[in-house]
Coordinates of C-alpha atoms in Angstrom, one line a residue:
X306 CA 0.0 0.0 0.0
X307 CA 1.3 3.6 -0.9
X308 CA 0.6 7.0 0.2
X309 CA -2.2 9.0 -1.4
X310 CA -0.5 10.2 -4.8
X311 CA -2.4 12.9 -4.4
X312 CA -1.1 14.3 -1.3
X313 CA 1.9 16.9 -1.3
X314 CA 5.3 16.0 0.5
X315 CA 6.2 18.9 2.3
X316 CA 9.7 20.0 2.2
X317 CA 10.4 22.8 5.2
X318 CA 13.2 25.1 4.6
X319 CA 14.5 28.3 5.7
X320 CA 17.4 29.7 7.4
X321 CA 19.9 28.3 9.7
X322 CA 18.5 28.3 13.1
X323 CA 15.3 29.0 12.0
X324 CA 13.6 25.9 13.4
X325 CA 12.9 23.7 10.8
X326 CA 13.3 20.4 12.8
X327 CA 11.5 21.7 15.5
X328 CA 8.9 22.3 13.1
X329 CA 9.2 18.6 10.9
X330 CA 9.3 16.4 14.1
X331 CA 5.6 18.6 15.4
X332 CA 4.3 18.3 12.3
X333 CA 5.2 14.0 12.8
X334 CA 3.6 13.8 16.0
X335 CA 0.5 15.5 15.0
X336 CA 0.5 12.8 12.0
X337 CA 0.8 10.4 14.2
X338 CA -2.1 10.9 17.0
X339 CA -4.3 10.9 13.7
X340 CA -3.1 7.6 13.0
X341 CA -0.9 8.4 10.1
X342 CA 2.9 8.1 10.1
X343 CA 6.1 10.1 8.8
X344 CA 9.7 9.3 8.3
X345 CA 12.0 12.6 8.1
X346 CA 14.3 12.8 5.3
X347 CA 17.5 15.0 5.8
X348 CA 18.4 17.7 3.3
X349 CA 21.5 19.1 4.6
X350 CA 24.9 18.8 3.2
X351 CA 26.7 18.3 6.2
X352 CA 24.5 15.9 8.4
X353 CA 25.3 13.1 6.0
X354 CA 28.6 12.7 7.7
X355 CA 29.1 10.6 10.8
X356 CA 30.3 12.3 14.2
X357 CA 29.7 15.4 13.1
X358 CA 27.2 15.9 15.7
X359 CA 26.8 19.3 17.5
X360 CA 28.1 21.6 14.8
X361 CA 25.6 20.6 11.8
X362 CA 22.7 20.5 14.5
X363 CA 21.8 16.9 13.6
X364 CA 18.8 15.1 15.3
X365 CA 19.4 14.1 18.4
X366 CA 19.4 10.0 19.5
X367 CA 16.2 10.3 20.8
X368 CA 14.5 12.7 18.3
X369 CA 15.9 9.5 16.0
X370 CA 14.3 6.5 18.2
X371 CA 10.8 8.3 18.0
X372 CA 11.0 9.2 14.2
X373 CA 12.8 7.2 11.7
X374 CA 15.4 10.2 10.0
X375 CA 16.8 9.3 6.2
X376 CA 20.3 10.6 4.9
X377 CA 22.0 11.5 8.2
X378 CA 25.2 9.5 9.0
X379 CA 25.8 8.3 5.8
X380 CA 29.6 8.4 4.9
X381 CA 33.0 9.2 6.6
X382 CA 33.5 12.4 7.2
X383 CA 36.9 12.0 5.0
X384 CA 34.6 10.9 1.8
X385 CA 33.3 13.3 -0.6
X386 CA 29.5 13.6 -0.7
X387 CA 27.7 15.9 -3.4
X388 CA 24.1 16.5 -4.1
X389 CA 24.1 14.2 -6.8
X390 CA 24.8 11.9 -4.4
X391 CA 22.0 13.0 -1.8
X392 CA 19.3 13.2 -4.4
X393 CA 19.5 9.4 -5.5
X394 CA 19.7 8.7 -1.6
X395 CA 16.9 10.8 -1.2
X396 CA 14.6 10.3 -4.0
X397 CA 14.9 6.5 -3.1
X398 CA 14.0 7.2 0.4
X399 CA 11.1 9.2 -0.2
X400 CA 9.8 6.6 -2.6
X401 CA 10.6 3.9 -0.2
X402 CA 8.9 5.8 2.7
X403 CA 5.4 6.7 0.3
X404 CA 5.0 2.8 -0.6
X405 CA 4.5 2.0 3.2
X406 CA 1.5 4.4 3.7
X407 CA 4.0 6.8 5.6
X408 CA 4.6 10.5 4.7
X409 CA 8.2 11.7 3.7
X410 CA 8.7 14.9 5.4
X411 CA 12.0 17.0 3.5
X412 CA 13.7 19.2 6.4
X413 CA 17.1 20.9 6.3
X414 CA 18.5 24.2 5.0
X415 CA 21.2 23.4 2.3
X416 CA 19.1 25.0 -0.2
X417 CA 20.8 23.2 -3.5
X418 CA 19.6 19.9 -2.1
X419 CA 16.1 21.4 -2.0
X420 CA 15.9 22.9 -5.1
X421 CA 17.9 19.5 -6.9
X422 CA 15.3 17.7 -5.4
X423 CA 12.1 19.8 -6.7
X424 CA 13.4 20.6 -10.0
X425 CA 15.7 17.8 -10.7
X426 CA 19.8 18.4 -11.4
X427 CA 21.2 21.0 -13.2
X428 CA 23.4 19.1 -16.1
X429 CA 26.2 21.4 -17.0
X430 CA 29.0 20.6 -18.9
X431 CA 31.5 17.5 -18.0
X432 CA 34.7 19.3 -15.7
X433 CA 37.6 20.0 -17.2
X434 CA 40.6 19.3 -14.9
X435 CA 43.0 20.9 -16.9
X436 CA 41.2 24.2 -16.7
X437 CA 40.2 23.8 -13.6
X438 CA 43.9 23.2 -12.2
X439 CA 44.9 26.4 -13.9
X440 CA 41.9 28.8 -12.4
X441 CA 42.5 26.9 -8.9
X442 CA 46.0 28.6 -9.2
X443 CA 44.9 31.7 -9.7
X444 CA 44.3 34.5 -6.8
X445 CA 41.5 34.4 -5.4
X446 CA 40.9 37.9 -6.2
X447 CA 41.8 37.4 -9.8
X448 CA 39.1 34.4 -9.8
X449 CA 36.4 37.0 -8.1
X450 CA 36.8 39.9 -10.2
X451 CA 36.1 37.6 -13.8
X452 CA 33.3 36.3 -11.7
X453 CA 32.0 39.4 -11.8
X454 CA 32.7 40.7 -15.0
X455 CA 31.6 37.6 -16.7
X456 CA 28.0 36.4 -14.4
X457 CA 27.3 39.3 -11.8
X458 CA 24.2 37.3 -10.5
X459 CA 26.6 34.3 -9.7
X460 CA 29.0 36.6 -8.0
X461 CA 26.3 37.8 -6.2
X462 CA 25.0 34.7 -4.8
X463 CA 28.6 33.1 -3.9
X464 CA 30.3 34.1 -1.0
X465 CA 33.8 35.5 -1.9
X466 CA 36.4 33.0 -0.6
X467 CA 34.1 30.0 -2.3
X468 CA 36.6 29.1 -4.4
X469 CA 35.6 25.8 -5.4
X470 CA 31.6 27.2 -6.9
X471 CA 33.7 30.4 -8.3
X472 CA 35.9 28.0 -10.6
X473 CA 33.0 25.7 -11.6
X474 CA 30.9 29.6 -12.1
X475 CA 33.6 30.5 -14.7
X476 CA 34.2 27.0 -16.3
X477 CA 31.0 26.5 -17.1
X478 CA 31.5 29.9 -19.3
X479 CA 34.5 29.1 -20.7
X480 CA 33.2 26.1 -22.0
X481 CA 30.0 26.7 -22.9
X482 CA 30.0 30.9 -23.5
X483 CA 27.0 31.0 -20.8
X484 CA 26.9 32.3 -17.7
X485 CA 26.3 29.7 -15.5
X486 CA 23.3 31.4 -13.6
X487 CA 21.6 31.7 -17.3
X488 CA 21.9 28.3 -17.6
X489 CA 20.6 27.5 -14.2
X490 CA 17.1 29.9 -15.0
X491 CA 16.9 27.4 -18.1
X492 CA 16.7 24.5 -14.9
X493 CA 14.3 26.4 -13.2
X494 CA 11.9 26.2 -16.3
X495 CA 11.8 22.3 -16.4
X496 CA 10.4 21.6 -12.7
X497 CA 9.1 18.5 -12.1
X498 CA 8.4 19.1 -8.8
X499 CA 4.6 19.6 -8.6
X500 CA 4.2 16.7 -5.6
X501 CA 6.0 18.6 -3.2
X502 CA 4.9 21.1 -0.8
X503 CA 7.4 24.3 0.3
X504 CA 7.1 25.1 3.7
X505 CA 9.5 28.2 4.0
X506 CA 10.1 29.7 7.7
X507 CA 10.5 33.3 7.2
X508 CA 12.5 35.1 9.6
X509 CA 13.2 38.8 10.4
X510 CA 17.6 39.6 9.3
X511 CA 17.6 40.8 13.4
X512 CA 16.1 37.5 14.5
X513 CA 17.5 35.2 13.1
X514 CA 20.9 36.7 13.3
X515 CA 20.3 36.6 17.7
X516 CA 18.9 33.1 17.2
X517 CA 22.7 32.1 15.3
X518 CA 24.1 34.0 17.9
X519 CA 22.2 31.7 20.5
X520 CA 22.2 28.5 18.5
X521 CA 26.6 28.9 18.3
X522 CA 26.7 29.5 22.0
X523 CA 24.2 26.4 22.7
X524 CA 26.6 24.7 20.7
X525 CA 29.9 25.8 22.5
X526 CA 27.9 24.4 25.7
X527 CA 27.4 21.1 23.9
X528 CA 31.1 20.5 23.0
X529 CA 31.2 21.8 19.9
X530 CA 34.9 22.3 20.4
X531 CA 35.6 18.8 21.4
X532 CA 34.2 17.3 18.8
X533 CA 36.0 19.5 16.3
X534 CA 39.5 18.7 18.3
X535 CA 38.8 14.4 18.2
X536 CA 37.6 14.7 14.7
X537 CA 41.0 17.0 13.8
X538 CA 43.7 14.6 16.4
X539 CA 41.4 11.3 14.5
X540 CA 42.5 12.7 11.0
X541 CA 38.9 12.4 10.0
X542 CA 38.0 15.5 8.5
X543 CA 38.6 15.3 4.8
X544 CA 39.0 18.5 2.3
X545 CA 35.1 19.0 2.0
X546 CA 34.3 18.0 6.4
X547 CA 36.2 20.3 7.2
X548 CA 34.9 23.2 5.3
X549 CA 31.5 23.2 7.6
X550 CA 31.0 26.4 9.5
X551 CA 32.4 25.7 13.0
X552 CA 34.5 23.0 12.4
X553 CA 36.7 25.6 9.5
X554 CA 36.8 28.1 12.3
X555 CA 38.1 25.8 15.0
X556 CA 40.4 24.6 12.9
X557 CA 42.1 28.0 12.3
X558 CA 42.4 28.0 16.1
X559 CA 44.1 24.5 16.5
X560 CA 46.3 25.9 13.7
X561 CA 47.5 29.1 16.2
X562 CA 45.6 31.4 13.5
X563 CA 43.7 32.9 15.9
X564 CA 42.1 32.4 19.7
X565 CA 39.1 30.2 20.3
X566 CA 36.7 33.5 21.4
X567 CA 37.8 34.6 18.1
X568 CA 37.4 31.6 16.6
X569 CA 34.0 31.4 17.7
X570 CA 33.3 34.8 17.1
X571 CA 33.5 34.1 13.4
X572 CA 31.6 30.9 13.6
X573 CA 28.4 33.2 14.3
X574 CA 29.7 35.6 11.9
X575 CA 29.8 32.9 9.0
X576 CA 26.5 31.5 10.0
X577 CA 25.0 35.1 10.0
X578 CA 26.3 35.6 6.5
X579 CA 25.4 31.9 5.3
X580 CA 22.1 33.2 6.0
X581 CA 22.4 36.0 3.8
X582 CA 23.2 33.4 1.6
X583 CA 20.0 31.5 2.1
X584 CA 17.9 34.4 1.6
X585 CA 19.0 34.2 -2.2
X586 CA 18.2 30.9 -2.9
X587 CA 15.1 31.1 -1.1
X588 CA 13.7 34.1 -3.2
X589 CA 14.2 31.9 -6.2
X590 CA 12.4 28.9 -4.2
X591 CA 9.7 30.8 -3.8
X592 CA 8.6 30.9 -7.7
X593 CA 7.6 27.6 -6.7
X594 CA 3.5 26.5 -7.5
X595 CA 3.1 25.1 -4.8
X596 CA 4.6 27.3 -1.7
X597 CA 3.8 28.2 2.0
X598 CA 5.2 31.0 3.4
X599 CA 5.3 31.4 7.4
X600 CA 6.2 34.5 9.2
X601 CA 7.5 32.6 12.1
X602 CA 7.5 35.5 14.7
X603 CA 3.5 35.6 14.6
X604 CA 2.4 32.0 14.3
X605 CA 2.8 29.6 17.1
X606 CA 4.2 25.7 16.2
X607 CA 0.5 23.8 16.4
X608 CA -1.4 26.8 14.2
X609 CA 1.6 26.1 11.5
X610 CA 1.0 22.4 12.0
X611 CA -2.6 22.7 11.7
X612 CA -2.5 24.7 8.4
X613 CA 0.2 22.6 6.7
X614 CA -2.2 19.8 7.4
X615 CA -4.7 21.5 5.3
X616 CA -2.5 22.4 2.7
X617 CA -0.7 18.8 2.3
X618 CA -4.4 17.3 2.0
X619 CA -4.5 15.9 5.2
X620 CA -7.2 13.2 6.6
X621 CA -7.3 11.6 9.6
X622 CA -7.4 7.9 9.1
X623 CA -10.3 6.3 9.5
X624 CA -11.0 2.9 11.2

């Protein structure tokens, strides 16, 4: 028996430390005292890597024995993991999850992953290493300022030391003459992602930014920075672990670079401008058919709940 083809799969998104889990694992226990079930399905780049814990705010052991959660814990944090990778994961796990009766429920707020999922993968042109090598040895500065000149609304998007998405930005031109961000409208146009509910949590900049600031401190509490130091000591951060905000930052301490209140310092300020970040791709999300947008400063957790119920097509089950 499968879920009702009918009914949308909500995907909640929204900023870091916005309060999307809180939000998937209410709307699951409000799905479940009707008699219907959900499984949670991770979207976030970093919670697919094991003993990363604290810093990528992954479900707790006991959020996990109430509700079972999909793509968390996946690899090694020394393998590589791209959203290519997450979306066959995912999309099998969603199918999976709708052909036992239950309802996949998308949470988690690395955007691409999202939007790969709702309009399927961009397919740009095959890398060339070559190239690739050459632009890698090229300042960074150098790389930013033909970003600019040649795809403005990619340079606007990427954050300026993103060197790896800055090289890809200006292969993609060089091999195809197109910016990549034109070719990325031309995915936007082939969505096939009609199923799927958007659930965005919209946040004021000031709130969200004292809810980082609150949400790195909680973390700092938790360990955050032990974690980080047996990961590092472990040699189990590869080249693409190690790049997650809080772990990059407490690396540069381990390193001497700088102290650990400044180290923490800029975790919050790198999670403030990630947001930023998120803002971007979640104007473009919106354009979506089928899209809910909560102020989540006026409506409590249960009237969100309720509503999404309406929305998704939601019936309690009978007998």
């Amino acid at each position: 028996m499968s879920a009702q083809p009918s009914q949308l799969i909500p995907v909640i998104i929204g900023p870091t430390a916005g309060g999307k889990s809180a939000l998937a694992l209410h709307l699951a226990a409000h799905l479940k005292s009707l008699g219907r079930y959900a499984e949670l399905v991770s979207a976030d780049a970093y919670q697919v890597y094991r003993h990363m814990n604290i810093g990528t705010a992954k479900p707790t052991r006991e959020e996990r024995a109430i509700f079972e959660h999909h793509c968390i814990d996946m690899v090694e944090p020394t393998e590589k993991f791209n959203v290519s990778d997450w979306l066959s994961v995912a999309e099998d796990a969603i199918e999976d999850i709708r052909q036992r009766a239950c309802l996949p429920i998308v949470v988690g707020g690395t955007l691409l992953y999202a939007k790969a999922l709702i309009d399927g993968m961009f397919q740009g042109p095959q890398p060339d290493q070559t190239l690739r090598d050459a632009l890698s040895r090229q300042p960074a500065e150098t790389l930013r300022a033909e970003l600019q000149r040649i795809d403005p609304d990619a340079a606007s998007r990427l954050h300026p030391n993103d060197i790896r998405r800055t090289v890809r930005a200006i292969e993609v031109y060089r091999i195809t003459g197109q910016p990549i961000s034109a070719l990325q409208q031309q995915w936007d146009r082939g969505s096939i992602g009609s199923r799927y509910l958007l659930i965005e949590l919209d946040w004021p900049v000031e709130r969200i930014n004292q809810r980082i600031n609150a949400r790195v401190k909680t973390m700092v509490q938790l360990g955050l920075v032990d974690e980080v130091s047996e990961l590092h000591e472990a040699g189990l951060l590869g080249p693409t672990a190690r790049e997650a905000i809080g772990y990059k930052q407490l690396l540069d301490h381990f390193a001497g670079t700088c102290s650990l209140d400044d180290a923490i310092e800029r975790v919050k300020i790198e999670s403030r401008r990630f947001a930023k970040n998120q803002r971007t791709w979640l104007r473009r999300l919106r354009l979506h058919p089928h899209t809910m947008r909560i102020d989540a400063t006026t409506m409590e957790i249960d009237e969100i709940v309720q509503h999404i119920g309406v929305l998704i097509g939601l019936k309690e089950k009978q007998g």
